[in-house]
Amino acid sequence: MDYKLLDGKAVAAQMKKEMADEVAQIKAAGGKTPHLAAILVGHDGGSETYVASKVRTCEEIGFKSSLIRYEDDVTEEELLRKVDELNNDADVDGFIVQLPLPRHISEQKVIEAIDYRKDVDGFHPINVGRMSIGLPCFVSATPAGILELLKRYEIETRGKHCVVLGRSNIVGKPMATLMMQKSYPGDCTVTVCHSRSTNLKEMCQKADIIIAALGVPEFVTADMVKEGAVIVDVGTTRVPNANTKSGFKLTGDVKFDEVAPKCAFITPVPGGVGPMTIISLMRNTLLAGKKEIYK
Ligand code: GUN
């Protein structure tokens, strides 16, 4: 089968241009420049890269951005004070606390301290709850990015069997919720498989759409995939590799070379879901700046 790439990099570039044009118009009309703040704790390599990329993309679109850094011995109390300060800062339209946090800090406590109207990550229980019943809300960036990618490639989802691999709060669970929603993209029959599933392979073989978010490099192999399937690979494991400048290779959850020839559509890693995640955070920031979801 001749497969088509779901080119997240190209779609994200297109969306970036659309948003930059809109921000320029807002500014020309004397409106407020959207402002995203990010809190980064410690020096985790992945988190550093993601946050740097978020800040850079803000600049490219014309948003204001603020990066607030702490060492990993910051107390939970101090972090919660900063969250409160950002909640009350009228210039900040939205903010994120980059995860993971050090073990002595409760991620859930921090997430719940964020004003849901500024929670552009969509992690607050109010946003998660509103999403699950189909109300306007901030949808977390990775699932929102995947929906946008499916939409821009006009992938048929109605009545299809979608298998979601993984049940994390930030990808697997919201993805399953959105794919079963009465909407487009959506209207799927959804099966969620995870590390305790006993029939994962059989489920995948029946899937029209597989969204792989396990974080296990090259887990999905050709024998698990139906001919003509649509494959979305959310994996971004940094696998050590002596041949690259960085010393690692970003590796997806799908064994691309053997799976791609069986697919109708497939996302590459890198250049698939990753760029869509960042651009979706930017979209949420723009919505926050325009007070489009919450007044
Ligand atoms: N860590 C991994 N993905 C994310 C994300 O989307 N947002 C935040 N804040 N932290 C993350």
PDB file of C-alpha atoms and ligand atoms in Angstrom:
ATOM      1  CA  MET A   1       0.000   0.000   0.000  1.00  0.00           C
ATOM      2  CA  ASP A   2       1.156   3.490  -0.828  1.00  0.00           C
ATOM      3  CA  TYR A   3       1.123   5.298   2.482  1.00  0.00           C
ATOM      4  CA  LYS A   4       0.806   9.041   3.056  1.00  0.00           C
ATOM      5  CA  LEU A   5       2.703  10.843   5.810  1.00  0.00           C
ATOM      6  CA  LEU A   6       0.693  12.841   8.309  1.00  0.00           C
ATOM      7  CA  ASP A   7       3.142  15.729   8.215  1.00  0.00           C
ATOM      8  CA  GLY A   8       2.780  17.424  11.583  1.00  0.00           C
ATOM      9  CA  LYS A   9       5.725  19.691  10.906  1.00  0.00           C
ATOM     10  CA  ALA A  10       4.101  21.116   7.761  1.00  0.00           C
ATOM     11  CA  VAL A  11       0.649  21.477   9.332  1.00  0.00           C
ATOM     12  CA  ALA A  12       2.129  23.150  12.424  1.00  0.00           C
ATOM     13  CA  ALA A  13       4.035  25.597  10.186  1.00  0.00           C
ATOM     14  CA  GLN A  14       0.780  26.441   8.397  1.00  0.00           C
ATOM     15  CA  MET A  15      -1.041  26.955  11.705  1.00  0.00           C
ATOM     16  CA  LYS A  16       1.824  29.084  12.995  1.00  0.00           C
ATOM     17  CA  LYS A  17       1.455  31.378  10.004  1.00  0.00           C
ATOM     18  CA  GLU A  18      -2.323  31.604  10.487  1.00  0.00           C
ATOM     19  CA  MET A  19      -1.861  32.544  14.144  1.00  0.00           C
ATOM     20  CA  ALA A  20       0.963  35.024  13.449  1.00  0.00           C
ATOM     21  CA  ASP A  21      -1.328  36.816  10.965  1.00  0.00           C
ATOM     22  CA  GLU A  22      -4.125  36.915  13.522  1.00  0.00           C
ATOM     23  CA  VAL A  23      -1.850  38.225  16.285  1.00  0.00           C
ATOM     24  CA  ALA A  24      -0.554  40.938  13.941  1.00  0.00           C
ATOM     25  CA  GLN A  25      -4.160  41.996  13.302  1.00  0.00           C
ATOM     26  CA  ILE A  26      -4.978  42.015  17.020  1.00  0.00           C
ATOM     27  CA  LYS A  27      -1.936  44.190  17.722  1.00  0.00           C
ATOM     28  CA  ALA A  28      -2.673  46.542  14.799  1.00  0.00           C
ATOM     29  CA  ALA A  29      -6.171  47.034  16.190  1.00  0.00           C
ATOM     30  CA  GLY A  30      -4.714  47.963  19.576  1.00  0.00           C
ATOM     31  CA  GLY A  31      -5.645  44.681  21.249  1.00  0.00           C
ATOM     32  CA  LYS A  32      -3.736  42.854  23.968  1.00  0.00           C
ATOM     33  CA  THR A  33      -0.723  40.738  23.035  1.00  0.00           C
ATOM     34  CA  PRO A  34      -1.401  37.148  24.189  1.00  0.00           C
ATOM     35  CA  HIS A  35       0.992  36.212  27.000  1.00  0.00           C
ATOM     36  CA  LEU A  36       2.054  32.667  27.929  1.00  0.00           C
ATOM     37  CA  ALA A  37       4.108  31.985  31.051  1.00  0.00           C
ATOM     38  CA  ALA A  38       5.938  28.710  31.685  1.00  0.00           C
ATOM     39  CA  ILE A  39       7.331  27.385  34.953  1.00  0.00           C
ATOM     40  CA  LEU A  40      10.264  25.012  34.581  1.00  0.00           C
ATOM     41  CA  VAL A  41      11.667  23.167  37.597  1.00  0.00           C
ATOM     42  CA  GLY A  42      15.102  21.545  37.389  1.00  0.00           C
ATOM     43  CA  HIS A  43      17.132  20.583  34.330  1.00  0.00           C
ATOM     44  CA  ASP A  44      15.497  17.492  32.813  1.00  0.00           C
ATOM     45  CA  GLY A  45      16.784  17.294  29.227  1.00  0.00           C
ATOM     46  CA  GLY A  46      13.393  16.641  27.651  1.00  0.00           C
ATOM     47  CA  SER A  47      11.649  19.368  29.646  1.00  0.00           C
ATOM     48  CA  GLU A  48      14.395  21.900  28.793  1.00  0.00           C
ATOM     49  CA  THR A  49      13.980  21.150  25.092  1.00  0.00           C
ATOM     50  CA  TYR A  50      10.177  21.331  25.163  1.00  0.00           C
ATOM     51  CA  VAL A  51      10.055  24.577  27.137  1.00  0.00           C
ATOM     52  CA  ALA A  52      12.707  26.230  24.944  1.00  0.00           C
ATOM     53  CA  SER A  53      10.677  25.231  21.915  1.00  0.00           C
ATOM     54  CA  LYS A  54       7.467  26.644  23.439  1.00  0.00           C
ATOM     55  CA  VAL A  55       9.164  29.973  24.226  1.00  0.00           C
ATOM     56  CA  ARG A  56      10.671  30.184  20.718  1.00  0.00           C
ATOM     57  CA  THR A  57       7.322  29.436  19.071  1.00  0.00           C
ATOM     58  CA  CYS A  58       5.663  32.186  21.161  1.00  0.00           C
ATOM     59  CA  GLU A  59       8.179  34.673  19.808  1.00  0.00           C
ATOM     60  CA  GLU A  60       7.699  33.499  16.231  1.00  0.00           C
ATOM     61  CA  ILE A  61       3.932  33.968  16.477  1.00  0.00           C
ATOM     62  CA  GLY A  62       4.187  37.339  18.211  1.00  0.00           C
ATOM     63  CA  PHE A  63       3.043  36.300  21.692  1.00  0.00           C
ATOM     64  CA  LYS A  64       4.689  37.569  24.830  1.00  0.00           C
ATOM     65  CA  SER A  65       6.287  34.778  26.862  1.00  0.00           C
ATOM     66  CA  SER A  66       7.777  34.529  30.339  1.00  0.00           C
ATOM     67  CA  LEU A  67       9.964  31.689  31.538  1.00  0.00           C
ATOM     68  CA  ILE A  68      10.153  31.179  35.294  1.00  0.00           C
ATOM     69  CA  ARG A  69      12.851  28.783  36.446  1.00  0.00           C
ATOM     70  CA  TYR A  70      13.476  27.001  39.732  1.00  0.00           C
ATOM     71  CA  GLU A  71      16.132  24.548  40.839  1.00  0.00           C
ATOM     72  CA  ASP A  72      14.780  21.104  41.709  1.00  0.00           C
ATOM     73  CA  ASP A  73      15.037  21.768  45.440  1.00  0.00           C
ATOM     74  CA  VAL A  74      12.261  24.392  45.232  1.00  0.00           C
ATOM     75  CA  THR A  75       9.582  23.778  47.858  1.00  0.00           C
ATOM     76  CA  GLU A  76       5.997  22.968  46.983  1.00  0.00           C
ATOM     77  CA  GLU A  77       4.979  26.034  48.959  1.00  0.00           C
ATOM     78  CA  GLU A  78       7.152  28.355  46.871  1.00  0.00           C
ATOM     79  CA  LEU A  79       5.855  26.842  43.638  1.00  0.00           C
ATOM     80  CA  LEU A  80       2.246  27.220  44.802  1.00  0.00           C
ATOM     81  CA  ARG A  81       2.944  30.871  45.651  1.00  0.00           C
ATOM     82  CA  LYS A  82       4.149  31.467  42.077  1.00  0.00           C
ATOM     83  CA  VAL A  83       1.066  29.730  40.677  1.00  0.00           C
ATOM     84  CA  ASP A  84      -1.093  32.029  42.788  1.00  0.00           C
ATOM     85  CA  GLU A  85       0.844  35.058  41.569  1.00  0.00           C
ATOM     86  CA  LEU A  86       0.344  34.048  37.917  1.00  0.00           C
ATOM     87  CA  ASN A  87      -3.353  33.362  38.578  1.00  0.00           C
ATOM     88  CA  ASN A  88      -3.667  36.974  39.712  1.00  0.00           C
ATOM     89  CA  ASP A  89      -1.436  38.594  37.090  1.00  0.00           C
ATOM     90  CA  ALA A  90      -3.827  40.250  34.641  1.00  0.00           C
ATOM     91  CA  ASP A  91      -1.169  40.414  31.927  1.00  0.00           C
ATOM     92  CA  VAL A  92      -0.694  36.609  31.887  1.00  0.00           C
ATOM     93  CA  ASP A  93      -3.423  35.013  29.754  1.00  0.00           C
ATOM     94  CA  GLY A  94      -2.316  31.442  30.284  1.00  0.00           C
ATOM     95  CA  PHE A  95       0.486  29.468  31.909  1.00  0.00           C
ATOM     96  CA  ILE A  96       1.884  25.984  32.227  1.00  0.00           C
ATOM     97  CA  VAL A  97       3.940  24.128  34.799  1.00  0.00           C
ATOM     98  CA  GLN A  98       6.187  21.784  32.843  1.00  0.00           C
ATOM     99  CA  LEU A  99       5.929  18.184  34.042  1.00  0.00           C
ATOM    100  CA  PRO A 100       7.381  16.021  35.503  1.00  0.00           C
ATOM    101  CA  LEU A 101       8.022  17.769  38.810  1.00  0.00           C
ATOM    102  CA  PRO A 102      10.510  16.538  41.443  1.00  0.00           C
ATOM    103  CA  ARG A 103       9.138  13.772  43.673  1.00  0.00           C
ATOM    104  CA  HIS A 104       8.724  15.962  46.767  1.00  0.00           C
ATOM    105  CA  ILE A 105       6.153  18.113  44.959  1.00  0.00           C
ATOM    106  CA  SER A 106       2.600  16.928  44.342  1.00  0.00           C
ATOM    107  CA  GLU A 107       1.857  17.435  40.635  1.00  0.00           C
ATOM    108  CA  GLN A 108      -1.852  17.076  41.278  1.00  0.00           C
ATOM    109  CA  LYS A 109      -1.809  19.761  43.959  1.00  0.00           C
ATOM    110  CA  VAL A 110       0.026  22.149  41.635  1.00  0.00           C
ATOM    111  CA  ILE A 111      -2.325  21.431  38.704  1.00  0.00           C
ATOM    112  CA  GLU A 112      -5.384  22.019  40.882  1.00  0.00           C
ATOM    113  CA  ALA A 113      -3.926  25.310  42.125  1.00  0.00           C
ATOM    114  CA  ILE A 114      -3.911  26.721  38.572  1.00  0.00           C
ATOM    115  CA  ASP A 115      -6.906  28.907  37.702  1.00  0.00           C
ATOM    116  CA  TYR A 116      -8.732  26.712  35.157  1.00  0.00           C
ATOM    117  CA  ARG A 117      -9.339  29.822  33.028  1.00  0.00           C
ATOM    118  CA  LYS A 118      -5.563  30.137  32.552  1.00  0.00           C
ATOM    119  CA  ASP A 119      -4.895  26.369  32.340  1.00  0.00           C
ATOM    120  CA  VAL A 120      -3.805  26.276  28.684  1.00  0.00           C
ATOM    121  CA  ASP A 121      -2.426  22.746  29.220  1.00  0.00           C
ATOM    122  CA  GLY A 122      -5.982  21.590  29.947  1.00  0.00           C
ATOM    123  CA  PHE A 123      -4.833  19.504  32.919  1.00  0.00           C
ATOM    124  CA  HIS A 124      -7.127  20.999  35.594  1.00  0.00           C
ATOM    125  CA  PRO A 125     -10.009  18.690  36.582  1.00  0.00           C
ATOM    126  CA  ILE A 126     -12.514  21.382  35.524  1.00  0.00           C
ATOM    127  CA  ASN A 127     -11.110  21.383  31.976  1.00  0.00           C
ATOM    128  CA  VAL A 128     -10.855  17.583  31.907  1.00  0.00           C
ATOM    129  CA  GLY A 129     -14.448  17.291  33.161  1.00  0.00           C
ATOM    130  CA  ARG A 130     -15.790  19.842  30.705  1.00  0.00           C
ATOM    131  CA  MET A 131     -13.991  18.080  27.851  1.00  0.00           C
ATOM    132  CA  SER A 132     -15.491  14.745  28.817  1.00  0.00           C
ATOM    133  CA  ILE A 133     -19.033  16.126  28.582  1.00  0.00           C
ATOM    134  CA  GLY A 134     -18.323  18.128  25.429  1.00  0.00           C
ATOM    135  CA  LEU A 135     -18.340  21.676  26.873  1.00  0.00           C
ATOM    136  CA  PRO A 136     -15.999  24.480  25.704  1.00  0.00           C
ATOM    137  CA  CYS A 137     -12.666  24.120  27.542  1.00  0.00           C
ATOM    138  CA  PHE A 138      -8.920  23.984  27.105  1.00  0.00           C
ATOM    139  CA  VAL A 139      -8.132  20.579  25.583  1.00  0.00           C
ATOM    140  CA  SER A 140      -4.663  19.278  26.389  1.00  0.00           C
ATOM    141  CA  ALA A 141      -2.197  19.925  23.621  1.00  0.00           C
ATOM    142  CA  THR A 142      -1.256  16.462  22.376  1.00  0.00           C
ATOM    143  CA  PRO A 143      -4.823  15.171  21.895  1.00  0.00           C
ATOM    144  CA  ALA A 144      -5.897  18.543  20.445  1.00  0.00           C
ATOM    145  CA  GLY A 145      -2.957  18.430  18.025  1.00  0.00           C
ATOM    146  CA  ILE A 146      -3.797  14.900  16.896  1.00  0.00           C
ATOM    147  CA  LEU A 147      -7.438  15.880  16.239  1.00  0.00           C
ATOM    148  CA  GLU A 148      -6.288  18.878  14.188  1.00  0.00           C
ATOM    149  CA  LEU A 149      -3.930  16.668  12.168  1.00  0.00           C
ATOM    150  CA  LEU A 150      -6.712  14.155  11.418  1.00  0.00           C
ATOM    151  CA  LYS A 151      -9.009  17.046  10.457  1.00  0.00           C
ATOM    152  CA  ARG A 152      -6.558  18.764   8.111  1.00  0.00           C
ATOM    153  CA  TYR A 153      -5.914  15.474   6.288  1.00  0.00           C
ATOM    154  CA  GLU A 154      -9.685  14.842   6.181  1.00  0.00           C
ATOM    155  CA  ILE A 155      -9.271  11.381   7.731  1.00  0.00           C
ATOM    156  CA  GLU A 156     -12.622   9.588   8.002  1.00  0.00           C
ATOM    157  CA  THR A 157     -13.275   8.744  11.661  1.00  0.00           C
ATOM    158  CA  ARG A 158     -17.045   8.248  11.889  1.00  0.00           C
ATOM    159  CA  GLY A 159     -17.930   4.677  12.855  1.00  0.00           C
ATOM    160  CA  LYS A 160     -14.287   3.590  12.731  1.00  0.00           C
ATOM    161  CA  HIS A 161     -12.645   1.389  15.341  1.00  0.00           C
ATOM    162  CA  CYS A 162      -9.959   3.421  17.101  1.00  0.00           C
ATOM    163  CA  VAL A 163      -7.506   1.682  19.413  1.00  0.00           C
ATOM    164  CA  VAL A 164      -5.732   3.933  21.898  1.00  0.00           C
ATOM    165  CA  LEU A 165      -2.583   2.407  23.372  1.00  0.00           C
ATOM    166  CA  GLY A 166      -1.873   3.921  26.787  1.00  0.00           C
ATOM    167  CA  ARG A 167      -4.046   5.411  29.517  1.00  0.00           C
ATOM    168  CA  SER A 168      -2.106   8.438  30.763  1.00  0.00           C
ATOM    169  CA  ASN A 169      -4.014  11.456  32.004  1.00  0.00           C
ATOM    170  CA  ILE A 170      -2.398  13.744  29.433  1.00  0.00           C
ATOM    171  CA  VAL A 171      -2.689  11.601  26.280  1.00  0.00           C
ATOM    172  CA  GLY A 172      -4.403   8.189  26.440  1.00  0.00           C
ATOM    173  CA  LYS A 173      -7.474   9.073  28.498  1.00  0.00           C
ATOM    174  CA  PRO A 174      -8.327  12.409  26.826  1.00  0.00           C
ATOM    175  CA  MET A 175      -7.608  10.919  23.392  1.00  0.00           C
ATOM    176  CA  ALA A 176     -10.084   8.083  23.994  1.00  0.00           C
ATOM    177  CA  THR A 177     -12.680  10.568  25.271  1.00  0.00           C
ATOM    178  CA  LEU A 178     -12.302  12.811  22.229  1.00  0.00           C
ATOM    179  CA  MET A 179     -12.327  10.018  19.649  1.00  0.00           C
ATOM    180  CA  MET A 180     -15.668   8.741  20.995  1.00  0.00           C
ATOM    181  CA  GLN A 181     -17.173  12.256  21.172  1.00  0.00           C
ATOM    182  CA  LYS A 182     -20.189  12.968  18.951  1.00  0.00           C
ATOM    183  CA  SER A 183     -18.223  15.176  16.531  1.00  0.00           C
ATOM    184  CA  TYR A 184     -15.654  15.243  13.769  1.00  0.00           C
ATOM    185  CA  PRO A 185     -12.974  14.059  14.326  1.00  0.00           C
ATOM    186  CA  GLY A 186     -14.668  11.566  16.618  1.00  0.00           C
ATOM    187  CA  ASP A 187     -17.693   9.272  16.406  1.00  0.00           C
ATOM    188  CA  CYS A 188     -15.326   6.288  16.729  1.00  0.00           C
ATOM    189  CA  THR A 189     -15.781   3.023  18.563  1.00  0.00           C
ATOM    190  CA  VAL A 190     -12.875   3.302  20.974  1.00  0.00           C
ATOM    191  CA  THR A 191     -10.849   0.594  22.687  1.00  0.00           C
ATOM    192  CA  VAL A 192      -8.185   1.555  25.217  1.00  0.00           C
ATOM    193  CA  CYS A 193      -5.332  -0.927  25.704  1.00  0.00           C
ATOM    194  CA  HIS A 194      -2.542  -0.626  28.270  1.00  0.00           C
ATOM    195  CA  SER A 195       0.222  -2.509  30.027  1.00  0.00           C
ATOM    196  CA  ARG A 196      -2.252  -4.888  31.685  1.00  0.00           C
ATOM    197  CA  SER A 197      -4.272  -5.708  28.556  1.00  0.00           C
ATOM    198  CA  THR A 198      -4.133  -9.380  27.582  1.00  0.00           C
ATOM    199  CA  ASN A 199      -5.510  -8.986  24.055  1.00  0.00           C
ATOM    200  CA  LEU A 200      -3.688  -5.870  22.897  1.00  0.00           C
ATOM    201  CA  LYS A 201      -2.331  -7.404  19.692  1.00  0.00           C
ATOM    202  CA  GLU A 202      -5.735  -8.750  18.614  1.00  0.00           C
ATOM    203  CA  MET A 203      -7.345  -5.376  19.291  1.00  0.00           C
ATOM    204  CA  CYS A 204      -4.739  -3.583  17.199  1.00  0.00           C
ATOM    205  CA  GLN A 205      -5.273  -6.024  14.331  1.00  0.00           C
ATOM    206  CA  LYS A 206      -8.946  -4.956  14.223  1.00  0.00           C
ATOM    207  CA  ALA A 207      -8.217  -1.226  14.419  1.00  0.00           C
ATOM    208  CA  ASP A 208      -8.899   1.245  11.619  1.00  0.00           C
ATOM    209  CA  ILE A 209      -7.012   3.897  13.611  1.00  0.00           C
ATOM    210  CA  ILE A 210      -4.244   3.240  16.159  1.00  0.00           C
ATOM    211  CA  ILE A 211      -3.045   5.997  18.465  1.00  0.00           C
ATOM    212  CA  ALA A 212       0.116   4.720  20.137  1.00  0.00           C
ATOM    213  CA  ALA A 213       0.976   6.484  23.398  1.00  0.00           C
ATOM    214  CA  LEU A 214       2.661   3.834  25.529  1.00  0.00           C
ATOM    215  CA  GLY A 215       6.160   5.263  25.596  1.00  0.00           C
ATOM    216  CA  VAL A 216       7.651   1.911  24.593  1.00  0.00           C
ATOM    217  CA  PRO A 217      10.001   2.353  21.612  1.00  0.00           C
ATOM    218  CA  GLU A 218       8.988   0.443  18.441  1.00  0.00           C
ATOM    219  CA  PHE A 219       6.265  -1.486  20.288  1.00  0.00           C
ATOM    220  CA  VAL A 220       3.810  -1.575  17.359  1.00  0.00           C
ATOM    221  CA  THR A 221       5.036  -4.006  14.706  1.00  0.00           C
ATOM    222  CA  ALA A 222       3.707  -4.851  11.225  1.00  0.00           C
ATOM    223  CA  ASP A 223       1.938  -8.047  12.375  1.00  0.00           C
ATOM    224  CA  MET A 224      -0.255  -5.922  14.687  1.00  0.00           C
ATOM    225  CA  VAL A 225      -1.531  -3.614  11.956  1.00  0.00           C
ATOM    226  CA  LYS A 226      -4.426  -4.064   9.537  1.00  0.00           C
ATOM    227  CA  GLU A 227      -3.843  -3.194   5.891  1.00  0.00           C
ATOM    228  CA  GLY A 228      -4.956   0.401   5.236  1.00  0.00           C
ATOM    229  CA  ALA A 229      -4.900   1.523   8.875  1.00  0.00           C
ATOM    230  CA  VAL A 230      -4.211   5.066  10.074  1.00  0.00           C
ATOM    231  CA  ILE A 231      -1.351   5.173  12.588  1.00  0.00           C
ATOM    232  CA  VAL A 232      -0.622   8.051  14.957  1.00  0.00           C
ATOM    233  CA  ASP A 233       2.634   7.678  16.892  1.00  0.00           C
ATOM    234  CA  VAL A 234       2.847   9.735  20.091  1.00  0.00           C
ATOM    235  CA  GLY A 235       6.070   8.093  21.329  1.00  0.00           C
ATOM    236  CA  THR A 236       9.110  10.293  21.938  1.00  0.00           C
ATOM    237  CA  THR A 237      11.545   8.104  23.860  1.00  0.00           C
ATOM    238  CA  ARG A 238      15.145   9.305  23.818  1.00  0.00           C
ATOM    239  CA  VAL A 239      17.051   6.153  22.918  1.00  0.00           C
ATOM    240  CA  PRO A 240      20.846   6.419  23.332  1.00  0.00           C
ATOM    241  CA  ASN A 241      22.545   6.507  19.940  1.00  0.00           C
ATOM    242  CA  ALA A 242      26.248   7.045  19.324  1.00  0.00           C
ATOM    243  CA  ASN A 243      25.684   8.236  15.742  1.00  0.00           C
ATOM    244  CA  THR A 244      23.783  11.430  16.546  1.00  0.00           C
ATOM    245  CA  LYS A 245      25.128  14.774  17.713  1.00  0.00           C
ATOM    246  CA  SER A 246      22.872  14.838  20.779  1.00  0.00           C
ATOM    247  CA  GLY A 247      23.825  11.250  21.728  1.00  0.00           C
ATOM    248  CA  PHE A 248      20.250   9.992  21.452  1.00  0.00           C
ATOM    249  CA  LYS A 249      17.606   9.294  18.847  1.00  0.00           C
ATOM    250  CA  LEU A 250      13.980  10.316  19.337  1.00  0.00           C
ATOM    251  CA  THR A 251      12.144   7.019  18.870  1.00  0.00           C
ATOM    252  CA  GLY A 252       8.419   6.468  18.424  1.00  0.00           C
ATOM    253  CA  ASP A 253       6.174   3.673  19.701  1.00  0.00           C
ATOM    254  CA  VAL A 254       5.791   2.329  16.155  1.00  0.00           C
ATOM    255  CA  LYS A 255       8.340   0.360  14.134  1.00  0.00           C
ATOM    256  CA  PHE A 256       7.944   2.780  11.246  1.00  0.00           C
ATOM    257  CA  ASP A 257       9.897   1.032   8.476  1.00  0.00           C
ATOM    258  CA  GLU A 258       7.883  -2.181   8.629  1.00  0.00           C
ATOM    259  CA  VAL A 259       4.509  -0.661   9.633  1.00  0.00           C
ATOM    260  CA  ALA A 260       4.359   2.238   7.133  1.00  0.00           C
ATOM    261  CA  PRO A 261       3.983   0.065   3.993  1.00  0.00           C
ATOM    262  CA  LYS A 262       0.736  -1.405   5.426  1.00  0.00           C
ATOM    263  CA  CYS A 263      -0.799   1.975   6.279  1.00  0.00           C
ATOM    264  CA  ALA A 264      -2.996   4.492   4.520  1.00  0.00           C
ATOM    265  CA  PHE A 265      -1.618   7.287   6.738  1.00  0.00           C
ATOM    266  CA  ILE A 266       1.114   7.383   9.365  1.00  0.00           C
ATOM    267  CA  THR A 267       2.880  10.052  11.435  1.00  0.00           C
ATOM    268  CA  PRO A 268       6.694  10.167  11.386  1.00  0.00           C
ATOM    269  CA  VAL A 269       8.814  10.599  14.553  1.00  0.00           C
ATOM    270  CA  PRO A 270      10.088  13.251  14.745  1.00  0.00           C
ATOM    271  CA  GLY A 271       7.932  15.631  12.694  1.00  0.00           C
ATOM    272  CA  GLY A 272       4.508  14.123  13.384  1.00  0.00           C
ATOM    273  CA  VAL A 273       2.698  14.603  16.679  1.00  0.00           C
ATOM    274  CA  GLY A 274       5.483  16.619  18.388  1.00  0.00           C
ATOM    275  CA  PRO A 275       5.118  19.861  16.380  1.00  0.00           C
ATOM    276  CA  MET A 276       1.309  19.553  16.609  1.00  0.00           C
ATOM    277  CA  THR A 277       1.520  19.426  20.412  1.00  0.00           C
ATOM    278  CA  ILE A 278       3.449  22.680  20.656  1.00  0.00           C
ATOM    279  CA  ILE A 279       1.286  24.480  18.130  1.00  0.00           C
ATOM    280  CA  SER A 280      -1.860  23.360  19.976  1.00  0.00           C
ATOM    281  CA  LEU A 281      -0.547  24.930  23.167  1.00  0.00           C
ATOM    282  CA  MET A 282      -0.087  28.118  21.132  1.00  0.00           C
ATOM    283  CA  ARG A 283      -3.665  27.851  19.895  1.00  0.00           C
ATOM    284  CA  ASN A 284      -4.886  27.506  23.489  1.00  0.00           C
ATOM    285  CA  THR A 285      -2.817  30.569  24.397  1.00  0.00           C
ATOM    286  CA  LEU A 286      -4.423  32.551  21.587  1.00  0.00           C
ATOM    287  CA  LEU A 287      -7.886  31.425  22.749  1.00  0.00           C
ATOM    288  CA  ALA A 288      -6.936  32.470  26.298  1.00  0.00           C
ATOM    289  CA  GLY A 289      -5.690  35.849  25.047  1.00  0.00           C
ATOM    290  CA  LYS A 290      -8.955  36.457  23.223  1.00  0.00           C
ATOM    291  CA  LYS A 291     -10.954  35.212  26.269  1.00  0.00           C
ATOM    292  CA  GLU A 292     -12.751  32.971  23.795  1.00  0.00           C
ATOM    293  CA  ILE A 293     -13.416  30.042  26.116  1.00  0.00           C
ATOM    294  CA  TYR A 294     -13.726  31.689  29.541  1.00  0.00           C
ATOM    295  CA  LYS A 295     -14.468  35.354  30.180  1.00  0.00           C
TER     296      LYS A 295
HETATM  297  N1  GUN B   1       5.293  17.140  30.075  1.00  0.00           N
HETATM  298  C1  GUN B   1       5.093  16.353  29.001  1.00  0.00           C
HETATM  299  N2  GUN B   1       4.120  16.871  28.223  1.00  0.00           N
HETATM  300  C2  GUN B   1       3.701  18.004  28.830  1.00  0.00           C
HETATM  301  C3  GUN B   1       2.722  18.977  28.506  1.00  0.00           C
HETATM  302  O1  GUN B   1       2.010  18.901  27.514  1.00  0.00           O
HETATM  303  N3  GUN B   1       2.617  20.011  29.375  1.00  0.00           N
HETATM  304  C4  GUN B   1       3.369  20.114  30.491  1.00  0.00           C
HETATM  305  N4  GUN B   1       3.169  21.158  31.287  1.00  0.00           N
HETATM  306  N5  GUN B   1       4.280  19.224  30.828  1.00  0.00           N
HETATM  307  C5  GUN B   1       4.440  18.175  29.993  1.00  0.00           C
END
